[in-house]
Amino acid sequence: MILPGVRDPRFVTIRRGGTLTDADHRLLALWAATCAEHVLPLFEAVRPGDPRPRGAIEHARAWVRGEVRMTEARAAGGHAMGAARDLRGAARHAAYAAGQAGAVAHVAAHELGAAAYAIKAARAAAPADRAEAAGRLECRWQRDRLPEEIRALVLDDQRLRNDICWSVFDC
Protein backbone atom coordinates (compact mmCIF):
# COMPACT_ATOMS: atom_id res chain seq x y z
CA MET A 1 0.00 0.00 0.00
CA ILE A 2 1.50 3.29 -1.04
CA LEU A 3 -1.55 5.54 -1.15
CA PRO A 4 -3.08 7.01 2.01
CA GLY A 5 -6.63 6.17 3.03
CA VAL A 6 -7.60 9.83 2.66
CA ARG A 7 -6.38 11.77 -0.36
CA ASP A 8 -4.09 14.67 0.40
CA PRO A 9 -5.58 17.77 -1.33
CA ARG A 10 -2.05 18.91 -2.15
CA PHE A 11 -1.92 16.04 -4.68
CA VAL A 12 -5.33 16.77 -6.20
CA THR A 13 -5.40 19.29 -9.04
CA ILE A 14 -7.08 22.62 -8.52
CA ARG A 15 -9.77 21.83 -11.10
CA ARG A 16 -10.72 18.76 -9.03
CA GLY A 17 -10.91 20.68 -5.75
CA GLY A 18 -7.34 20.32 -4.52
CA THR A 19 -4.39 22.69 -4.51
CA LEU A 20 -2.02 21.04 -7.01
CA THR A 21 -1.22 23.14 -10.07
CA ASP A 22 -0.89 21.52 -13.47
CA ALA A 23 2.74 22.67 -13.60
CA ASP A 24 3.55 20.94 -10.32
CA HIS A 25 1.64 17.82 -11.41
CA ARG A 26 3.89 17.65 -14.47
CA LEU A 27 7.00 18.11 -12.32
CA LEU A 28 5.87 15.24 -10.08
CA ALA A 29 5.43 13.03 -13.14
CA LEU A 30 8.87 13.92 -14.49
CA TRP A 31 10.53 13.28 -11.13
CA ALA A 32 8.74 9.93 -10.81
CA ALA A 33 9.89 8.98 -14.31
CA THR A 34 13.46 9.92 -13.40
CA CYS A 35 13.33 7.77 -10.25
CA ALA A 36 11.95 4.79 -12.16
CA GLU A 37 14.36 5.14 -15.05
CA HIS A 38 17.32 5.13 -12.69
CA VAL A 39 16.60 1.51 -11.68
CA LEU A 40 15.10 0.35 -15.00
CA PRO A 41 18.31 -1.51 -15.98
CA LEU A 42 17.57 -3.91 -13.11
CA PHE A 43 14.42 -4.99 -14.93
CA GLU A 44 15.88 -4.89 -18.42
CA ALA A 45 18.79 -7.13 -17.38
CA VAL A 46 16.26 -9.84 -16.56
CA ARG A 47 13.71 -9.15 -19.31
CA PRO A 48 15.54 -7.31 -22.10
CA GLY A 49 12.76 -7.96 -24.61
CA ASP A 50 9.90 -6.61 -22.50
CA PRO A 51 9.24 -2.95 -23.38
CA ARG A 52 6.40 -2.34 -20.90
CA PRO A 53 8.27 -0.62 -18.02
CA ARG A 54 10.28 1.60 -20.36
CA GLY A 55 7.05 2.34 -22.21
CA ALA A 56 5.39 3.49 -18.99
CA ILE A 57 8.24 5.90 -18.29
CA GLU A 58 8.08 7.19 -21.86
CA HIS A 59 4.32 7.62 -21.59
CA ALA A 60 4.70 9.59 -18.35
CA ARG A 61 7.04 11.99 -20.11
CA ALA A 62 4.83 12.12 -23.19
CA TRP A 63 1.88 13.02 -20.96
CA VAL A 64 3.89 15.90 -19.51
CA ARG A 65 4.56 17.14 -23.05
CA GLY A 66 0.87 16.85 -23.93
CA GLU A 67 1.51 14.10 -26.49
CA VAL A 68 -0.66 11.42 -24.86
CA ARG A 69 -3.80 11.50 -22.76
CA MET A 70 -3.87 10.66 -19.08
CA THR A 71 -5.65 7.39 -19.82
CA GLU A 72 -2.84 6.27 -22.12
CA ALA A 73 -0.16 7.03 -19.53
CA ARG A 74 -2.19 5.27 -16.83
CA ALA A 75 -2.71 2.21 -19.06
CA ALA A 76 1.02 2.06 -19.83
CA GLY A 77 1.66 2.15 -16.08
CA GLY A 78 -0.69 -0.79 -15.61
CA HIS A 79 1.11 -2.75 -18.32
CA ALA A 80 4.44 -2.11 -16.58
CA MET A 81 3.02 -3.45 -13.33
CA GLY A 82 1.85 -6.49 -15.27
CA ALA A 83 5.46 -7.06 -16.34
CA ALA A 84 6.38 -7.30 -12.65
CA ARG A 85 3.88 -9.93 -11.60
CA ASP A 86 5.88 -13.10 -12.17
CA LEU A 87 9.21 -11.61 -11.11
CA ARG A 88 10.92 -11.27 -7.75
CA GLY A 89 13.48 -8.95 -6.27
CA ALA A 90 15.06 -5.95 -7.95
CA ALA A 91 13.52 -6.57 -11.39
CA ARG A 92 10.03 -6.74 -9.93
CA HIS A 93 10.46 -3.54 -7.91
CA ALA A 94 11.95 -1.72 -10.91
CA ALA A 95 8.93 -2.65 -13.07
CA TYR A 96 6.58 -1.49 -10.31
CA ALA A 97 8.49 1.81 -10.09
CA ALA A 98 7.90 2.33 -13.81
CA GLY A 99 4.23 1.44 -13.41
CA GLN A 100 3.82 3.95 -10.62
CA ALA A 101 5.52 6.61 -12.75
CA GLY A 102 3.00 6.00 -15.51
CA ALA A 103 0.14 6.30 -13.03
CA VAL A 104 1.17 9.79 -11.84
CA ALA A 105 -0.75 11.32 -14.75
CA HIS A 106 -3.92 9.86 -13.22
CA VAL A 107 -3.18 10.27 -9.50
CA ALA A 108 -0.31 12.58 -8.62
CA ALA A 109 0.32 10.80 -5.31
CA HIS A 110 1.75 7.83 -7.24
CA GLU A 111 4.93 9.89 -7.45
CA LEU A 112 5.98 8.48 -4.11
CA GLY A 113 5.27 4.94 -5.28
CA ALA A 114 7.74 5.33 -8.12
CA ALA A 115 10.38 6.58 -5.70
CA ALA A 116 9.67 3.94 -3.05
CA TYR A 117 9.77 1.03 -5.48
CA ALA A 118 13.00 2.38 -6.98
CA ILE A 119 14.55 2.39 -3.51
CA LYS A 120 13.29 -1.16 -2.93
CA ALA A 121 14.86 -2.17 -6.26
CA ALA A 122 18.21 -0.66 -5.26
CA ARG A 123 18.06 -2.48 -1.92
CA ALA A 124 17.18 -5.79 -3.56
CA ALA A 125 20.00 -5.47 -6.10
CA ALA A 126 22.64 -4.96 -3.42
CA PRO A 127 24.33 -7.68 -1.38
CA ALA A 128 22.36 -8.31 1.83
CA ASP A 129 24.94 -6.58 4.01
CA ARG A 130 24.78 -3.45 1.82
CA ALA A 131 21.03 -3.32 1.13
CA GLU A 132 20.14 -0.60 3.65
CA ALA A 133 23.06 1.56 2.54
CA ALA A 134 22.07 1.10 -1.12
CA GLY A 135 18.54 2.20 -0.28
CA ARG A 136 19.74 5.30 1.53
CA LEU A 137 22.02 6.14 -1.39
CA GLU A 138 19.13 5.79 -3.85
CA CYS A 139 16.90 7.93 -1.65
CA ARG A 140 19.51 10.69 -1.53
CA TRP A 141 20.05 10.41 -5.31
CA GLN A 142 16.32 10.94 -5.81
CA ARG A 143 16.20 13.91 -3.46
CA ASP A 144 19.08 15.51 -5.32
CA ARG A 145 16.91 15.47 -8.45
CA LEU A 146 13.82 17.01 -6.92
CA PRO A 147 12.87 20.25 -8.65
CA GLU A 148 12.85 23.13 -6.19
CA GLU A 149 9.20 23.91 -6.99
CA ILE A 150 8.02 20.56 -5.55
CA ARG A 151 10.83 19.77 -3.11
CA ALA A 152 9.03 20.76 0.11
CA LEU A 153 5.84 19.01 -1.01
CA VAL A 154 7.59 15.72 -1.81
CA LEU A 155 9.76 15.74 1.32
CA ASP A 156 6.68 16.33 3.46
CA ASP A 157 4.85 13.56 1.59
CA GLN A 158 7.78 11.24 2.28
CA ARG A 159 7.59 12.09 5.95
CA LEU A 160 3.83 11.52 6.11
CA ARG A 161 3.75 8.30 4.09
CA ASN A 162 7.07 6.75 5.07
CA ASP A 163 5.36 4.13 7.24
CA ILE A 164 3.09 2.89 4.44
CA CYS A 165 6.01 2.99 1.98
CA TRP A 166 8.08 0.40 3.85
CA SER A 167 10.04 3.14 5.68
CA VAL A 168 12.31 3.58 2.65
CA PHE A 169 12.55 7.36 3.02
CA ASP A 170 14.77 7.29 6.10
CA CYS A 171 17.82 8.65 4.36
PDB file of C-alpha atoms in Angstrom:
ATOM      1  CA  MET A   1       0.000   0.000   0.000  1.00  0.00           C
ATOM      2  CA  ILE A   2       1.496   3.286  -1.037  1.00  0.00           C
ATOM      3  CA  LEU A   3      -1.554   5.539  -1.151  1.00  0.00           C
ATOM      4  CA  PRO A   4      -3.078   7.007   2.012  1.00  0.00           C
ATOM      5  CA  GLY A   5      -6.629   6.175   3.028  1.00  0.00           C
ATOM      6  CA  VAL A   6      -7.598   9.826   2.660  1.00  0.00           C
ATOM      7  CA  ARG A   7      -6.381  11.772  -0.358  1.00  0.00           C
ATOM      8  CA  ASP A   8      -4.095  14.672   0.402  1.00  0.00           C
ATOM      9  CA  PRO A   9      -5.576  17.773  -1.333  1.00  0.00           C
ATOM     10  CA  ARG A  10      -2.045  18.909  -2.146  1.00  0.00           C
ATOM     11  CA  PHE A  11      -1.920  16.041  -4.675  1.00  0.00           C
ATOM     12  CA  VAL A  12      -5.326  16.771  -6.200  1.00  0.00           C
ATOM     13  CA  THR A  13      -5.397  19.287  -9.039  1.00  0.00           C
ATOM     14  CA  ILE A  14      -7.082  22.620  -8.516  1.00  0.00           C
ATOM     15  CA  ARG A  15      -9.769  21.826 -11.095  1.00  0.00           C
ATOM     16  CA  ARG A  16     -10.724  18.760  -9.031  1.00  0.00           C
ATOM     17  CA  GLY A  17     -10.908  20.676  -5.752  1.00  0.00           C
ATOM     18  CA  GLY A  18      -7.340  20.318  -4.520  1.00  0.00           C
ATOM     19  CA  THR A  19      -4.391  22.686  -4.510  1.00  0.00           C
ATOM     20  CA  LEU A  20      -2.015  21.044  -7.013  1.00  0.00           C
ATOM     21  CA  THR A  21      -1.222  23.142 -10.065  1.00  0.00           C
ATOM     22  CA  ASP A  22      -0.887  21.524 -13.473  1.00  0.00           C
ATOM     23  CA  ALA A  23       2.735  22.674 -13.603  1.00  0.00           C
ATOM     24  CA  ASP A  24       3.553  20.942 -10.318  1.00  0.00           C
ATOM     25  CA  HIS A  25       1.644  17.822 -11.407  1.00  0.00           C
ATOM     26  CA  ARG A  26       3.894  17.654 -14.468  1.00  0.00           C
ATOM     27  CA  LEU A  27       6.996  18.111 -12.322  1.00  0.00           C
ATOM     28  CA  LEU A  28       5.866  15.243 -10.078  1.00  0.00           C
ATOM     29  CA  ALA A  29       5.433  13.032 -13.139  1.00  0.00           C
ATOM     30  CA  LEU A  30       8.873  13.922 -14.487  1.00  0.00           C
ATOM     31  CA  TRP A  31      10.531  13.279 -11.130  1.00  0.00           C
ATOM     32  CA  ALA A  32       8.740   9.930 -10.805  1.00  0.00           C
ATOM     33  CA  ALA A  33       9.893   8.976 -14.310  1.00  0.00           C
ATOM     34  CA  THR A  34      13.461   9.919 -13.404  1.00  0.00           C
ATOM     35  CA  CYS A  35      13.327   7.774 -10.251  1.00  0.00           C
ATOM     36  CA  ALA A  36      11.949   4.790 -12.161  1.00  0.00           C
ATOM     37  CA  GLU A  37      14.360   5.144 -15.055  1.00  0.00           C
ATOM     38  CA  HIS A  38      17.325   5.128 -12.688  1.00  0.00           C
ATOM     39  CA  VAL A  39      16.602   1.511 -11.685  1.00  0.00           C
ATOM     40  CA  LEU A  40      15.098   0.345 -15.001  1.00  0.00           C
ATOM     41  CA  PRO A  41      18.315  -1.507 -15.983  1.00  0.00           C
ATOM     42  CA  LEU A  42      17.571  -3.908 -13.111  1.00  0.00           C
ATOM     43  CA  PHE A  43      14.421  -4.986 -14.933  1.00  0.00           C
ATOM     44  CA  GLU A  44      15.882  -4.893 -18.418  1.00  0.00           C
ATOM     45  CA  ALA A  45      18.790  -7.129 -17.380  1.00  0.00           C
ATOM     46  CA  VAL A  46      16.255  -9.843 -16.555  1.00  0.00           C
ATOM     47  CA  ARG A  47      13.706  -9.145 -19.310  1.00  0.00           C
ATOM     48  CA  PRO A  48      15.539  -7.312 -22.105  1.00  0.00           C
ATOM     49  CA  GLY A  49      12.765  -7.963 -24.607  1.00  0.00           C
ATOM     50  CA  ASP A  50       9.903  -6.605 -22.504  1.00  0.00           C
ATOM     51  CA  PRO A  51       9.235  -2.949 -23.379  1.00  0.00           C
ATOM     52  CA  ARG A  52       6.403  -2.340 -20.899  1.00  0.00           C
ATOM     53  CA  PRO A  53       8.265  -0.623 -18.018  1.00  0.00           C
ATOM     54  CA  ARG A  54      10.277   1.604 -20.365  1.00  0.00           C
ATOM     55  CA  GLY A  55       7.050   2.336 -22.214  1.00  0.00           C
ATOM     56  CA  ALA A  56       5.388   3.492 -18.992  1.00  0.00           C
ATOM     57  CA  ILE A  57       8.240   5.898 -18.291  1.00  0.00           C
ATOM     58  CA  GLU A  58       8.083   7.190 -21.859  1.00  0.00           C
ATOM     59  CA  HIS A  59       4.315   7.618 -21.588  1.00  0.00           C
ATOM     60  CA  ALA A  60       4.700   9.588 -18.351  1.00  0.00           C
ATOM     61  CA  ARG A  61       7.038  11.991 -20.106  1.00  0.00           C
ATOM     62  CA  ALA A  62       4.829  12.120 -23.191  1.00  0.00           C
ATOM     63  CA  TRP A  63       1.876  13.017 -20.958  1.00  0.00           C
ATOM     64  CA  VAL A  64       3.889  15.902 -19.508  1.00  0.00           C
ATOM     65  CA  ARG A  65       4.562  17.143 -23.052  1.00  0.00           C
ATOM     66  CA  GLY A  66       0.870  16.846 -23.929  1.00  0.00           C
ATOM     67  CA  GLU A  67       1.507  14.098 -26.490  1.00  0.00           C
ATOM     68  CA  VAL A  68      -0.663  11.417 -24.859  1.00  0.00           C
ATOM     69  CA  ARG A  69      -3.799  11.500 -22.758  1.00  0.00           C
ATOM     70  CA  MET A  70      -3.870  10.659 -19.081  1.00  0.00           C
ATOM     71  CA  THR A  71      -5.654   7.388 -19.825  1.00  0.00           C
ATOM     72  CA  GLU A  72      -2.835   6.267 -22.117  1.00  0.00           C
ATOM     73  CA  ALA A  73      -0.164   7.026 -19.530  1.00  0.00           C
ATOM     74  CA  ARG A  74      -2.185   5.266 -16.830  1.00  0.00           C
ATOM     75  CA  ALA A  75      -2.706   2.212 -19.063  1.00  0.00           C
ATOM     76  CA  ALA A  76       1.017   2.060 -19.830  1.00  0.00           C
ATOM     77  CA  GLY A  77       1.664   2.150 -16.081  1.00  0.00           C
ATOM     78  CA  GLY A  78      -0.689  -0.795 -15.608  1.00  0.00           C
ATOM     79  CA  HIS A  79       1.112  -2.752 -18.317  1.00  0.00           C
ATOM     80  CA  ALA A  80       4.441  -2.110 -16.580  1.00  0.00           C
ATOM     81  CA  MET A  81       3.021  -3.451 -13.333  1.00  0.00           C
ATOM     82  CA  GLY A  82       1.851  -6.490 -15.273  1.00  0.00           C
ATOM     83  CA  ALA A  83       5.457  -7.056 -16.336  1.00  0.00           C
ATOM     84  CA  ALA A  84       6.383  -7.301 -12.653  1.00  0.00           C
ATOM     85  CA  ARG A  85       3.876  -9.929 -11.601  1.00  0.00           C
ATOM     86  CA  ASP A  86       5.883 -13.096 -12.174  1.00  0.00           C
ATOM     87  CA  LEU A  87       9.211 -11.612 -11.105  1.00  0.00           C
ATOM     88  CA  ARG A  88      10.918 -11.275  -7.750  1.00  0.00           C
ATOM     89  CA  GLY A  89      13.484  -8.950  -6.267  1.00  0.00           C
ATOM     90  CA  ALA A  90      15.062  -5.953  -7.955  1.00  0.00           C
ATOM     91  CA  ALA A  91      13.525  -6.574 -11.391  1.00  0.00           C
ATOM     92  CA  ARG A  92      10.031  -6.739  -9.927  1.00  0.00           C
ATOM     93  CA  HIS A  93      10.462  -3.542  -7.912  1.00  0.00           C
ATOM     94  CA  ALA A  94      11.951  -1.724 -10.915  1.00  0.00           C
ATOM     95  CA  ALA A  95       8.930  -2.647 -13.066  1.00  0.00           C
ATOM     96  CA  TYR A  96       6.579  -1.495 -10.308  1.00  0.00           C
ATOM     97  CA  ALA A  97       8.494   1.806 -10.092  1.00  0.00           C
ATOM     98  CA  ALA A  98       7.896   2.328 -13.813  1.00  0.00           C
ATOM     99  CA  GLY A  99       4.228   1.442 -13.407  1.00  0.00           C
ATOM    100  CA  GLN A 100       3.819   3.945 -10.616  1.00  0.00           C
ATOM    101  CA  ALA A 101       5.517   6.613 -12.749  1.00  0.00           C
ATOM    102  CA  GLY A 102       2.996   6.000 -15.508  1.00  0.00           C
ATOM    103  CA  ALA A 103       0.139   6.302 -13.027  1.00  0.00           C
ATOM    104  CA  VAL A 104       1.169   9.788 -11.836  1.00  0.00           C
ATOM    105  CA  ALA A 105      -0.746  11.319 -14.747  1.00  0.00           C
ATOM    106  CA  HIS A 106      -3.924   9.855 -13.221  1.00  0.00           C
ATOM    107  CA  VAL A 107      -3.182  10.272  -9.495  1.00  0.00           C
ATOM    108  CA  ALA A 108      -0.306  12.584  -8.621  1.00  0.00           C
ATOM    109  CA  ALA A 109       0.324  10.801  -5.312  1.00  0.00           C
ATOM    110  CA  HIS A 110       1.751   7.829  -7.241  1.00  0.00           C
ATOM    111  CA  GLU A 111       4.933   9.889  -7.452  1.00  0.00           C
ATOM    112  CA  LEU A 112       5.982   8.484  -4.112  1.00  0.00           C
ATOM    113  CA  GLY A 113       5.267   4.943  -5.280  1.00  0.00           C
ATOM    114  CA  ALA A 114       7.744   5.327  -8.121  1.00  0.00           C
ATOM    115  CA  ALA A 115      10.380   6.581  -5.704  1.00  0.00           C
ATOM    116  CA  ALA A 116       9.671   3.940  -3.045  1.00  0.00           C
ATOM    117  CA  TYR A 117       9.773   1.029  -5.484  1.00  0.00           C
ATOM    118  CA  ALA A 118      13.000   2.377  -6.978  1.00  0.00           C
ATOM    119  CA  ILE A 119      14.547   2.386  -3.510  1.00  0.00           C
ATOM    120  CA  LYS A 120      13.289  -1.156  -2.934  1.00  0.00           C
ATOM    121  CA  ALA A 121      14.861  -2.166  -6.261  1.00  0.00           C
ATOM    122  CA  ALA A 122      18.205  -0.659  -5.256  1.00  0.00           C
ATOM    123  CA  ARG A 123      18.062  -2.476  -1.917  1.00  0.00           C
ATOM    124  CA  ALA A 124      17.180  -5.786  -3.560  1.00  0.00           C
ATOM    125  CA  ALA A 125      20.000  -5.466  -6.103  1.00  0.00           C
ATOM    126  CA  ALA A 126      22.636  -4.959  -3.423  1.00  0.00           C
ATOM    127  CA  PRO A 127      24.326  -7.679  -1.383  1.00  0.00           C
ATOM    128  CA  ALA A 128      22.362  -8.315   1.830  1.00  0.00           C
ATOM    129  CA  ASP A 129      24.935  -6.582   4.014  1.00  0.00           C
ATOM    130  CA  ARG A 130      24.779  -3.452   1.823  1.00  0.00           C
ATOM    131  CA  ALA A 131      21.030  -3.322   1.131  1.00  0.00           C
ATOM    132  CA  GLU A 132      20.136  -0.605   3.645  1.00  0.00           C
ATOM    133  CA  ALA A 133      23.062   1.564   2.544  1.00  0.00           C
ATOM    134  CA  ALA A 134      22.073   1.102  -1.120  1.00  0.00           C
ATOM    135  CA  GLY A 135      18.535   2.195  -0.282  1.00  0.00           C
ATOM    136  CA  ARG A 136      19.742   5.301   1.530  1.00  0.00           C
ATOM    137  CA  LEU A 137      22.023   6.144  -1.389  1.00  0.00           C
ATOM    138  CA  GLU A 138      19.128   5.787  -3.854  1.00  0.00           C
ATOM    139  CA  CYS A 139      16.896   7.929  -1.647  1.00  0.00           C
ATOM    140  CA  ARG A 140      19.507  10.687  -1.532  1.00  0.00           C
ATOM    141  CA  TRP A 141      20.050  10.414  -5.312  1.00  0.00           C
ATOM    142  CA  GLN A 142      16.317  10.940  -5.813  1.00  0.00           C
ATOM    143  CA  ARG A 143      16.200  13.907  -3.464  1.00  0.00           C
ATOM    144  CA  ASP A 144      19.081  15.511  -5.325  1.00  0.00           C
ATOM    145  CA  ARG A 145      16.913  15.469  -8.445  1.00  0.00           C
ATOM    146  CA  LEU A 146      13.821  17.008  -6.915  1.00  0.00           C
ATOM    147  CA  PRO A 147      12.866  20.248  -8.653  1.00  0.00           C
ATOM    148  CA  GLU A 148      12.853  23.130  -6.187  1.00  0.00           C
ATOM    149  CA  GLU A 149       9.203  23.909  -6.985  1.00  0.00           C
ATOM    150  CA  ILE A 150       8.022  20.561  -5.548  1.00  0.00           C
ATOM    151  CA  ARG A 151      10.826  19.772  -3.111  1.00  0.00           C
ATOM    152  CA  ALA A 152       9.030  20.758   0.106  1.00  0.00           C
ATOM    153  CA  LEU A 153       5.836  19.009  -1.012  1.00  0.00           C
ATOM    154  CA  VAL A 154       7.590  15.718  -1.805  1.00  0.00           C
ATOM    155  CA  LEU A 155       9.756  15.745   1.319  1.00  0.00           C
ATOM    156  CA  ASP A 156       6.676  16.326   3.464  1.00  0.00           C
ATOM    157  CA  ASP A 157       4.851  13.562   1.592  1.00  0.00           C
ATOM    158  CA  GLN A 158       7.778  11.236   2.276  1.00  0.00           C
ATOM    159  CA  ARG A 159       7.592  12.086   5.949  1.00  0.00           C
ATOM    160  CA  LEU A 160       3.833  11.525   6.109  1.00  0.00           C
ATOM    161  CA  ARG A 161       3.749   8.297   4.088  1.00  0.00           C
ATOM    162  CA  ASN A 162       7.067   6.747   5.071  1.00  0.00           C
ATOM    163  CA  ASP A 163       5.360   4.133   7.242  1.00  0.00           C
ATOM    164  CA  ILE A 164       3.093   2.885   4.437  1.00  0.00           C
ATOM    165  CA  CYS A 165       6.013   2.987   1.981  1.00  0.00           C
ATOM    166  CA  TRP A 166       8.076   0.396   3.854  1.00  0.00           C
ATOM    167  CA  SER A 167      10.036   3.141   5.681  1.00  0.00           C
ATOM    168  CA  VAL A 168      12.308   3.580   2.655  1.00  0.00           C
ATOM    169  CA  PHE A 169      12.550   7.359   3.017  1.00  0.00           C
ATOM    170  CA  ASP A 170      14.772   7.294   6.101  1.00  0.00           C
ATOM    171  CA  CYS A 171      17.824   8.649   4.364  1.00  0.00           C
TER     172      CYS A 171
END
